[in-house]
Every structure is written in C-alpha cells, then in structure tokens.
mmCIF file of C-alpha atoms in Angstrom:
data_model
loop_
_atom_site.group_PDB
_atom_site.id
_atom_site.type_symbol
_atom_site.label_atom_id
_atom_site.label_comp_id
_atom_site.label_asym_id
_atom_site.label_seq_id
_atom_site.Cartn_x
_atom_site.Cartn_y
_atom_site.Cartn_z
ATOM 1 C CA UNK A 28 0.000 0.000 0.000
ATOM 2 C CA UNK A 29 1.154 3.466 -0.882
ATOM 3 C CA UNK A 30 -0.151 6.888 0.100
ATOM 4 C CA UNK A 31 0.195 9.725 -2.393
ATOM 5 C CA UNK A 32 -0.984 13.299 -2.816
ATOM 6 C CA UNK A 33 -3.655 13.915 -5.434
ATOM 7 C CA UNK A 34 -2.607 16.053 -8.404
ATOM 8 C CA UNK A 35 -4.712 18.255 -10.658
ATOM 9 C CA UNK A 36 -5.317 15.391 -13.111
ATOM 10 C CA UNK A 37 -6.816 13.349 -10.240
ATOM 11 C CA UNK A 38 -9.790 15.729 -9.954
ATOM 12 C CA UNK A 39 -12.249 13.221 -11.525
ATOM 13 C CA UNK A 40 -11.107 10.602 -8.990
ATOM 14 C CA UNK A 41 -11.630 13.039 -6.107
ATOM 15 C CA UNK A 42 -15.175 13.745 -7.305
ATOM 16 C CA UNK A 43 -15.884 10.009 -7.578
ATOM 17 C CA UNK A 44 -14.808 9.528 -3.942
ATOM 18 C CA UNK A 45 -16.941 12.485 -2.807
ATOM 19 C CA UNK A 46 -19.949 10.980 -4.599
ATOM 20 C CA UNK A 47 -19.253 7.508 -3.208
ATOM 21 C CA UNK A 48 -19.135 8.937 0.332
ATOM 22 C CA UNK A 49 -22.370 10.869 -0.219
ATOM 23 C CA UNK A 50 -24.074 7.757 -1.556
ATOM 24 C CA UNK A 51 -22.891 5.778 1.482
ATOM 25 C CA UNK A 52 -24.372 8.494 3.732
ATOM 26 C CA UNK A 53 -27.561 8.564 1.617
ATOM 27 C CA UNK A 54 -26.903 12.248 0.913
ATOM 28 C CA UNK A 55 -26.214 12.110 -2.833
ATOM 29 C CA UNK A 56 -28.792 14.836 -3.453
ATOM 30 C CA UNK A 57 -26.588 17.313 -1.585
ATOM 31 C CA UNK A 58 -23.559 16.950 -3.862
ATOM 32 C CA UNK A 59 -23.388 19.952 -6.173
ATOM 33 C CA UNK A 60 -19.584 19.754 -6.555
ATOM 34 C CA UNK A 61 -18.287 19.435 -10.129
ATOM 35 C CA UNK A 62 -14.854 18.696 -11.535
ATOM 36 C CA UNK A 63 -14.500 22.349 -12.559
ATOM 37 C CA UNK A 64 -15.348 23.603 -9.043
ATOM 38 C CA UNK A 65 -12.995 21.141 -7.357
ATOM 39 C CA UNK A 66 -10.153 21.964 -9.745
ATOM 40 C CA UNK A 67 -10.647 25.682 -9.090
ATOM 41 C CA UNK A 68 -10.914 25.521 -5.290
ATOM 42 C CA UNK A 69 -8.411 22.740 -4.604
ATOM 43 C CA UNK A 70 -5.760 23.250 -7.269
ATOM 44 C CA UNK A 71 -6.048 26.903 -8.373
ATOM 45 C CA UNK A 72 -6.938 28.424 -4.986
ATOM 46 C CA UNK A 73 -5.256 25.782 -2.812
ATOM 47 C CA UNK A 74 -8.075 25.624 -0.244
ATOM 48 C CA UNK A 75 -7.797 21.867 0.409
ATOM 49 C CA UNK A 76 -5.459 18.925 -0.172
ATOM 50 C CA UNK A 77 -6.194 15.284 -0.911
ATOM 51 C CA UNK A 78 -4.277 12.070 -0.300
ATOM 52 C CA UNK A 79 -5.103 8.643 -1.727
ATOM 53 C CA UNK A 80 -4.444 5.175 -0.353
ATOM 54 C CA UNK A 81 -3.299 3.170 -3.378
ATOM 55 C CA UNK A 82 -3.227 -0.616 -3.690
ATOM 56 C CA UNK A 83 -1.878 -2.249 -6.829
ATOM 57 C CA UNK A 84 -2.171 1.025 -8.741
ATOM 58 C CA UNK A 85 -5.814 1.539 -7.724
ATOM 59 C CA UNK A 86 -7.013 4.359 -5.436
ATOM 60 C CA UNK A 87 -8.989 2.523 -2.739
ATOM 61 C CA UNK A 88 -9.365 5.327 -0.186
ATOM 62 C CA UNK A 89 -9.077 9.091 0.084
ATOM 63 C CA UNK A 90 -8.747 11.816 2.688
ATOM 64 C CA UNK A 91 -9.491 15.466 1.933
ATOM 65 C CA UNK A 92 -8.199 18.001 4.455
ATOM 66 C CA UNK A 93 -7.372 21.672 5.008
ATOM 67 C CA UNK A 94 -5.605 23.803 7.587
ATOM 68 C CA UNK A 95 -7.668 25.202 10.416
ATOM 69 C CA UNK A 96 -6.274 27.524 13.097
ATOM 70 C CA UNK A 97 -6.079 27.549 16.887
ATOM 71 C CA UNK A 98 -5.763 31.009 18.431
ATOM 72 C CA UNK A 99 -4.853 29.477 21.815
ATOM 73 C CA UNK A 100 -1.982 27.502 20.240
ATOM 74 C CA UNK A 101 -1.105 30.332 17.847
ATOM 75 C CA UNK A 102 -0.672 27.958 14.934
ATOM 76 C CA UNK A 103 -2.566 26.001 12.307
ATOM 77 C CA UNK A 104 -3.943 22.502 12.680
ATOM 78 C CA UNK A 105 -5.065 19.910 10.165
ATOM 79 C CA UNK A 106 -8.803 19.373 9.753
ATOM 80 C CA UNK A 107 -9.885 16.192 8.029
ATOM 81 C CA UNK A 108 -13.066 16.949 6.101
ATOM 82 C CA UNK A 109 -13.670 13.604 4.357
ATOM 83 C CA UNK A 110 -12.271 10.121 4.833
ATOM 84 C CA UNK A 111 -13.600 7.288 2.720
ATOM 85 C CA UNK A 112 -12.442 3.774 1.864
ATOM 86 C CA UNK A 113 -14.231 1.833 -0.855
ATOM 87 C CA UNK A 114 -16.594 -0.659 0.883
ATOM 88 C CA UNK A 115 -14.899 -3.694 -0.674
ATOM 89 C CA UNK A 116 -11.525 -2.590 0.768
ATOM 90 C CA UNK A 117 -12.679 -1.968 4.360
ATOM 91 C CA UNK A 118 -11.090 -3.586 7.391
ATOM 92 C CA UNK A 119 -7.594 -3.753 5.936
ATOM 93 C CA UNK A 120 -6.133 -0.704 7.628
ATOM 94 C CA UNK A 121 -6.456 1.841 4.816
ATOM 95 C CA UNK A 122 -8.476 4.277 6.934
ATOM 96 C CA UNK A 123 -6.005 4.061 9.803
ATOM 97 C CA UNK A 124 -3.102 4.501 7.392
ATOM 98 C CA UNK A 125 -4.677 7.692 6.003
ATOM 99 C CA UNK A 126 -5.247 9.051 9.536
ATOM 100 C CA UNK A 127 -1.654 8.249 10.538
ATOM 101 C CA UNK A 128 -0.375 9.970 7.418
ATOM 102 C CA UNK A 129 -2.343 13.098 8.379
ATOM 103 C CA UNK A 130 -0.935 12.938 11.929
ATOM 104 C CA UNK A 131 2.575 12.685 10.435
ATOM 105 C CA UNK A 132 1.867 15.637 8.112
ATOM 106 C CA UNK A 133 0.573 17.682 11.085
ATOM 107 C CA UNK A 134 3.766 17.032 13.060
ATOM 108 C CA UNK A 135 5.977 17.643 9.991
ATOM 109 C CA UNK A 136 4.281 20.993 9.311
ATOM 110 C CA UNK A 137 4.399 22.105 12.943
ATOM 111 C CA UNK A 138 0.639 21.950 13.429
ATOM 112 C CA UNK A 139 -0.812 21.610 16.901
ATOM 113 C CA UNK A 140 -3.808 19.385 16.251
ATOM 114 C CA UNK A 141 -5.532 16.932 13.957
ATOM 115 C CA UNK A 142 -9.338 17.221 14.046
ATOM 116 C CA UNK A 143 -12.371 15.875 12.254
ATOM 117 C CA UNK A 144 -16.140 15.546 12.785
ATOM 118 C CA UNK A 145 -18.198 12.415 13.260
ATOM 119 C CA UNK A 146 -21.957 11.849 13.233
ATOM 120 C CA UNK A 147 -23.202 11.147 16.765
ATOM 121 C CA UNK A 148 -25.000 7.914 15.791
ATOM 122 C CA UNK A 149 -21.877 6.437 14.183
ATOM 123 C CA UNK A 150 -20.862 4.313 17.199
ATOM 124 C CA UNK A 151 -18.351 2.041 15.398
ATOM 125 C CA UNK A 152 -16.343 5.058 14.174
ATOM 126 C CA UNK A 153 -16.569 6.802 17.564
ATOM 127 C CA UNK A 154 -15.181 3.710 19.282
ATOM 128 C CA UNK A 155 -12.370 3.523 16.730
ATOM 129 C CA UNK A 156 -11.486 7.215 17.166
ATOM 130 C CA UNK A 157 -11.484 6.994 20.962
ATOM 131 C CA UNK A 158 -9.200 3.943 20.773
ATOM 132 C CA UNK A 159 -6.756 6.087 18.785
ATOM 133 C CA UNK A 160 -6.762 8.606 21.655
ATOM 134 C CA UNK A 161 -9.019 11.188 20.005
ATOM 135 C CA UNK A 162 -11.039 13.361 22.391
ATOM 136 C CA UNK A 163 -14.655 14.308 21.501
ATOM 137 C CA UNK A 164 -15.324 18.057 21.889
ATOM 138 C CA UNK A 165 -18.799 17.287 23.188
ATOM 139 C CA UNK A 166 -19.582 20.719 24.620
ATOM 140 C CA UNK A 167 -19.315 22.479 21.235
ATOM 141 C CA UNK A 168 -21.834 22.789 18.383
ATOM 142 C CA UNK A 169 -21.111 24.140 14.913
ATOM 143 C CA UNK A 170 -23.503 26.808 13.591
ATOM 144 C CA UNK A 171 -23.930 27.244 9.855
ATOM 145 C CA UNK A 172 -25.251 30.040 7.643
ATOM 146 C CA UNK A 173 -25.586 29.175 3.944
ATOM 147 C CA UNK A 174 -27.544 29.882 0.774
ATOM 148 C CA UNK A 175 -30.142 32.640 0.902
ATOM 149 C CA UNK A 176 -29.574 33.248 4.631
ATOM 150 C CA UNK A 177 -25.887 33.918 3.930
ATOM 151 C CA UNK A 178 -26.700 36.316 1.084
ATOM 152 C CA UNK A 179 -29.262 38.156 3.232
ATOM 153 C CA UNK A 180 -26.781 38.538 6.106
ATOM 154 C CA UNK A 181 -24.137 39.731 3.633
ATOM 155 C CA UNK A 182 -26.465 42.332 2.127
ATOM 156 C CA UNK A 183 -27.111 43.806 5.556
ATOM 157 C CA UNK A 184 -23.389 44.597 5.813
ATOM 158 C CA UNK A 185 -23.117 48.352 6.024
ATOM 159 C CA UNK B 3 -17.528 52.423 13.229
ATOM 160 C CA UNK B 4 -15.128 50.988 10.700
ATOM 161 C CA UNK B 5 -14.058 47.419 9.959
ATOM 162 C CA UNK B 6 -10.521 46.842 8.742
ATOM 163 C CA UNK B 7 -8.203 43.893 8.082
ATOM 164 C CA UNK B 8 -5.361 43.376 10.542
ATOM 165 C CA UNK B 9 -1.850 43.870 9.166
ATOM 166 C CA UNK B 10 1.432 42.332 10.305
ATOM 167 C CA UNK B 11 2.096 45.238 12.686
ATOM 168 C CA UNK B 12 -1.226 44.500 14.418
ATOM 169 C CA UNK B 13 0.073 41.158 15.735
ATOM 170 C CA UNK B 14 0.383 42.431 19.356
ATOM 171 C CA UNK B 15 -3.238 43.613 19.195
ATOM 172 C CA UNK B 16 -4.390 40.228 17.895
ATOM 173 C CA UNK B 17 -2.630 38.493 20.782
ATOM 174 C CA UNK B 18 -4.247 40.878 23.276
ATOM 175 C CA UNK B 19 -7.697 39.998 21.904
ATOM 176 C CA UNK B 20 -6.923 36.263 22.045
ATOM 177 C CA UNK B 21 -5.840 36.651 25.689
ATOM 178 C CA UNK B 22 -8.885 38.774 26.542
ATOM 179 C CA UNK B 23 -11.173 36.094 25.066
ATOM 180 C CA UNK B 24 -9.363 33.342 26.983
ATOM 181 C CA UNK B 25 -9.639 35.313 30.217
ATOM 182 C CA UNK B 26 -13.365 35.825 29.585
ATOM 183 C CA UNK B 27 -13.729 32.048 29.083
ATOM 184 C CA UNK B 28 -11.557 31.401 32.181
ATOM 185 C CA UNK B 29 -9.133 29.493 29.957
ATOM 186 C CA UNK B 30 -6.092 31.788 30.146
ATOM 187 C CA UNK B 31 -3.884 28.844 31.124
ATOM 188 C CA UNK B 32 -4.435 27.304 27.677
ATOM 189 C CA UNK B 33 -3.021 30.237 25.697
ATOM 190 C CA UNK B 34 0.474 29.330 24.516
ATOM 191 C CA UNK B 35 0.299 31.613 21.442
ATOM 192 C CA UNK B 36 3.040 34.252 21.187
ATOM 193 C CA UNK B 37 3.485 37.244 18.881
ATOM 194 C CA UNK B 38 6.196 35.344 16.976
ATOM 195 C CA UNK B 39 3.941 32.305 16.429
ATOM 196 C CA UNK B 40 0.978 34.434 15.313
ATOM 197 C CA UNK B 41 3.139 36.467 12.942
ATOM 198 C CA UNK B 42 4.554 33.276 11.422
ATOM 199 C CA UNK B 43 1.261 31.390 11.003
ATOM 200 C CA UNK B 44 -1.028 34.304 10.105
ATOM 201 C CA UNK B 45 1.214 36.614 8.089
ATOM 202 C CA UNK B 46 4.072 34.429 6.761
ATOM 203 C CA UNK B 47 2.069 31.258 6.143
ATOM 204 C CA UNK B 48 -1.344 32.902 5.604
ATOM 205 C CA UNK B 49 -3.302 30.314 7.586
ATOM 206 C CA UNK B 50 -5.811 32.779 9.075
ATOM 207 C CA UNK B 51 -7.086 36.338 8.628
ATOM 208 C CA UNK B 52 -8.234 38.884 11.181
ATOM 209 C CA UNK B 53 -10.611 41.830 11.009
ATOM 210 C CA UNK B 54 -11.078 44.521 13.660
ATOM 211 C CA UNK B 55 -14.103 46.633 14.539
ATOM 212 C CA UNK B 56 -12.680 50.112 15.102
ATOM 213 C CA UNK B 57 -14.376 52.975 16.957
ATOM 214 C CA UNK B 58 -12.680 56.376 17.210
ATOM 215 C CA UNK B 59 -9.331 54.847 16.230
ATOM 216 C CA UNK B 60 -9.550 52.098 18.889
ATOM 217 C CA UNK B 61 -9.930 48.380 18.085
ATOM 218 C CA UNK B 62 -12.949 47.338 20.161
ATOM 219 C CA UNK B 63 -13.657 43.917 18.631
ATOM 220 C CA UNK B 64 -11.957 41.281 16.487
ATOM 221 C CA UNK B 65 -12.814 38.250 14.382
ATOM 222 C CA UNK B 66 -10.219 35.670 13.353
ATOM 223 C CA UNK B 67 -11.193 33.308 10.542
ATOM 224 C CA UNK B 68 -9.866 30.876 7.947
ATOM 225 C CA UNK B 69 -11.164 29.010 4.909
ATOM 226 C CA UNK B 70 -12.623 25.575 5.449
ATOM 227 C CA UNK B 71 -13.876 23.355 2.626
ATOM 228 C CA UNK B 72 -17.111 21.569 1.731
ATOM 229 C CA UNK B 73 -16.689 18.545 -0.519
ATOM 230 C CA UNK B 74 -20.450 18.437 -1.192
ATOM 231 C CA UNK B 75 -20.431 22.075 -2.371
ATOM 232 C CA UNK B 76 -17.021 21.694 -4.051
ATOM 233 C CA UNK B 77 -15.828 25.026 -2.717
ATOM 234 C CA UNK B 78 -14.396 26.709 0.359
ATOM 235 C CA UNK B 79 -16.357 28.303 3.180
ATOM 236 C CA UNK B 80 -15.418 30.769 5.871
ATOM 237 C CA UNK B 81 -14.933 29.438 9.389
ATOM 238 C CA UNK B 82 -14.991 31.981 12.197
ATOM 239 C CA UNK B 83 -12.621 30.739 14.890
ATOM 240 C CA UNK B 84 -12.781 33.641 17.375
ATOM 241 C CA UNK B 85 -15.131 36.583 17.806
ATOM 242 C CA UNK B 86 -14.656 38.941 20.730
ATOM 243 C CA UNK B 87 -15.853 42.419 21.608
ATOM 244 C CA UNK B 88 -14.337 44.209 24.607
ATOM 245 C CA UNK B 89 -16.858 43.904 27.506
ATOM 246 C CA UNK B 90 -17.258 47.683 27.843
ATOM 247 C CA UNK B 91 -18.296 47.912 24.153
ATOM 248 C CA UNK B 92 -20.903 45.119 24.171
ATOM 249 C CA UNK B 93 -24.483 45.614 23.039
ATOM 250 C CA UNK B 94 -23.711 48.240 20.426
ATOM 251 C CA UNK B 95 -23.726 45.990 17.357
ATOM 252 C CA UNK B 96 -19.993 45.412 16.907
ATOM 253 C CA UNK B 97 -20.331 41.614 17.041
ATOM 254 C CA UNK B 98 -23.155 41.641 14.506
ATOM 255 C CA UNK B 99 -21.183 43.994 12.258
ATOM 256 C CA UNK B 100 -18.191 41.634 12.314
ATOM 257 C CA UNK B 101 -20.437 38.653 11.469
ATOM 258 C CA UNK B 102 -22.083 40.564 8.616
ATOM 259 C CA UNK B 103 -18.680 41.529 7.260
ATOM 260 C CA UNK B 104 -17.683 37.842 7.226
ATOM 261 C CA UNK B 105 -20.936 36.942 5.441
ATOM 262 C CA UNK B 106 -20.162 39.642 2.856
ATOM 263 C CA UNK B 107 -16.599 38.339 2.449
ATOM 264 C CA UNK B 108 -17.936 34.797 1.995
ATOM 265 C CA UNK B 109 -20.298 35.921 -0.780
ATOM 266 C CA UNK B 110 -17.613 38.125 -2.383
ATOM 267 C CA UNK B 111 -15.122 35.234 -2.464
ATOM 268 C CA UNK B 112 -17.679 32.731 -3.789
ATOM 269 C CA UNK B 113 -17.761 30.661 -0.593
ATOM 270 C CA UNK B 114 -20.739 28.459 0.153
ATOM 271 C CA UNK B 115 -21.015 28.813 3.914
ATOM 272 C CA UNK B 116 -20.129 30.775 7.014
ATOM 273 C CA UNK B 117 -19.638 28.574 10.082
ATOM 274 C CA UNK B 118 -18.466 28.840 13.679
ATOM 275 C CA UNK B 119 -18.688 26.880 16.934
ATOM 276 C CA UNK B 120 -20.478 27.797 20.139
ATOM 277 C CA UNK B 121 -20.339 26.265 23.620
ATOM 278 C CA UNK B 122 -23.566 24.387 24.357
ATOM 279 C CA UNK B 123 -24.212 26.227 27.654
ATOM 280 C CA UNK B 124 -23.933 29.656 26.010
ATOM 281 C CA UNK B 125 -27.696 30.197 25.616
ATOM 282 C CA UNK B 126 -27.604 33.969 24.942
ATOM 283 C CA UNK B 127 -25.227 33.470 21.984
ATOM 284 C CA UNK B 128 -27.193 30.471 20.694
ATOM 285 C CA UNK B 129 -30.400 32.527 20.698
ATOM 286 C CA UNK B 130 -28.629 35.338 18.876
ATOM 287 C CA UNK B 131 -27.200 32.981 16.231
ATOM 288 C CA UNK B 132 -30.554 31.284 15.624
ATOM 289 C CA UNK B 133 -32.203 34.699 15.227
ATOM 290 C CA UNK B 134 -29.663 35.403 12.461
ATOM 291 C CA UNK B 135 -30.817 32.226 10.696
ATOM 292 C CA UNK B 136 -27.843 30.053 11.665
ATOM 293 C CA UNK B 137 -28.530 26.321 11.866
ATOM 294 C CA UNK B 138 -26.912 24.233 14.645
ATOM 295 C CA UNK B 139 -25.233 21.066 13.304
ATOM 296 C CA UNK B 140 -26.365 19.191 16.402
ATOM 297 C CA UNK B 141 -25.752 15.683 15.107
ATOM 298 C CA UNK B 142 -21.987 16.219 14.662
ATOM 299 C CA UNK B 143 -19.128 16.103 17.201
ATOM 300 C CA UNK B 144 -15.556 17.223 16.566
ATOM 301 C CA UNK B 145 -12.807 14.777 17.537
ATOM 302 C CA UNK B 146 -9.348 16.080 18.393
ATOM 303 C CA UNK B 147 -5.894 14.511 18.556
ATOM 304 C CA UNK B 148 -3.163 16.756 19.963
ATOM 305 C CA UNK B 149 0.105 16.814 21.890
ATOM 306 C CA UNK B 150 1.700 13.466 22.747
ATOM 307 C CA UNK B 151 -1.221 11.508 21.236
ATOM 308 C CA UNK B 152 -0.668 13.263 17.909
ATOM 309 C CA UNK B 153 3.064 12.554 17.976
ATOM 310 C CA UNK B 154 2.459 8.897 18.844
ATOM 311 C CA UNK B 155 -0.049 8.493 16.006
ATOM 312 C CA UNK B 156 2.383 10.214 13.635
ATOM 313 C CA UNK B 157 5.249 7.914 14.629
ATOM 314 C CA UNK B 158 3.136 4.877 13.800
ATOM 315 C CA UNK B 159 2.934 6.121 10.210
ATOM 316 C CA UNK B 160 4.634 3.489 8.090
#
C-alpha cells in the first residue's frame, strides 16, 4: 500500500470519492460539486489537499483536508473533512493509514492538532477514534449560515 | 464604526484579543500563542485572517477566521474561529457587524457557507445565532488529537 498526494489530473477521482461517500451516507442529493469547481478551489486556490491510499495502482481510499487555526496555540492545525475507503476494501487498515499519514503531516508541518467531525449515531467510528486517543469536543456545536440566509446577512453589511 | 483587516504590525493587538477572550472564558492557562507564532502562522504562512471593529481609532472587537472546505459544495467556506468584543463595548452591534462583514466576504469570495462553533451552555449566543438564521449542526461532534497523542499516532505512520 502506498499513500500519495492527489494532483490536478486526479480531480475526476476526487469527485468520484466524494460521490461515493455521499451515496454511502444517503446524501447524494446534496452533492453539487463538479470537476471544474474542485479543480478551481483545490488546485487553483489551494483551499484543500487530498491524499489517496493506493493498492496495486488503484485508489482505494481518500482523505481530503485543510488547515484550520487555533488562536490558543497560535498555529494552524489539520482538519480532516472527508475520509472514505471503498466498501470492498474496508477492514484492511487503509483508513487508519490515512489518519496516521495526516498525523505525520501535522507534526511535519508544525501543526498543533488533527481534528475531524463524526456523526453522533456512528458508534463504530466513535469507538475507533477513541481507541486512537481522540477526544470528543462534546460541549461544542457548529452553527452554519448558507444559501439565501448567507446572502441576506451579507447584504445587511453596512 | 469601521471594519478593517489586521496587518502584520497588528500582531500584538491580535494576541491581546486572544488573551482577553481566553480570560473571559476562564481558559487563560491554555493560551500558549506568542506574537512570533501568530506572525509566522497568520502573516508568513497565511493560515488565518483577522478583522477589527474600530471605533474612534480604537480596536474594540476582532474576528479571526480561515477558509474551510465543503466537498459536497465543491468550494471553500469561511470558518470563524474567534469573535470577541471588549466587555465595555458590548451591546452596540460590533459583534453583529463583524459577522455581517464575514458573510459579505464569503459571498464576495464565492464561498458556500459561514460557520463557527459555540459552547452548548452559552444560551444567549445560541439565541442570537438562531435569530440570524444560523442552523446548529447538532448531530456532529468534533474529535481532536493533539500533543503526545498526535506525535504517537504520527510515529506509527509506516
């Protein structure tokens, strides 16, 4: 098994993984990402990075991440947005290998933390993350403004 | 009132706001950020941006943010890490003005979302955010690996 960074020409593969994850979560209807958008935001604007787990020349898992920031630590962290391993390749350590690679990248880049989000009903993943030593930030909730609400709030800016 | 972006020479002011927020949250002991670290990670490496609310030439509030990424939308968002208004300037709309400025920046830059986290016991803020139209992502929990646990996980990378 090999882990490699995705390049611009891998954009179609990244989109396939995003769609596969959405399908797994039964949220396919929410995917509006296109190859053009991903190429622009990941490779032109550099707002995220992607690594693949590769077995026999085939990408069997992916992790998409970006840098977040801790004001208390005064430095960036790594935030894992998506982690997905093709169902037929589960249970062979690809997911763990991707997480370890991100931990190694965080240390290499001088980052203070590695973070990600998990759905509260996903007990198997939560157990796995806790076994790795991850701590759930249970007292925090993310608030989101999007779509028309975002545009309305923006228009009120004086 | 004016809103302006922080520049490199504002680093000491940024650190003072971070410390004021930590003191307010009774978490001062967790602040290990220094001016040198903030200057490196914000201004050399560009991992976060800061805006100030300014009244009569005095910075009375700040917001520190970075770009996160939505794979479903295929584009970046804006994530507000810290928002703080000096206690003696509360209730005059500075916090709302900073939030609206971030919403405007998100729209201007083509981002899909504006997000931030709030402590679950902070009912006044939660009410305020919901009134703005923000939706709590209640089914998600952030997991964090840091310090020795991060280094151990990184070392296991093969």
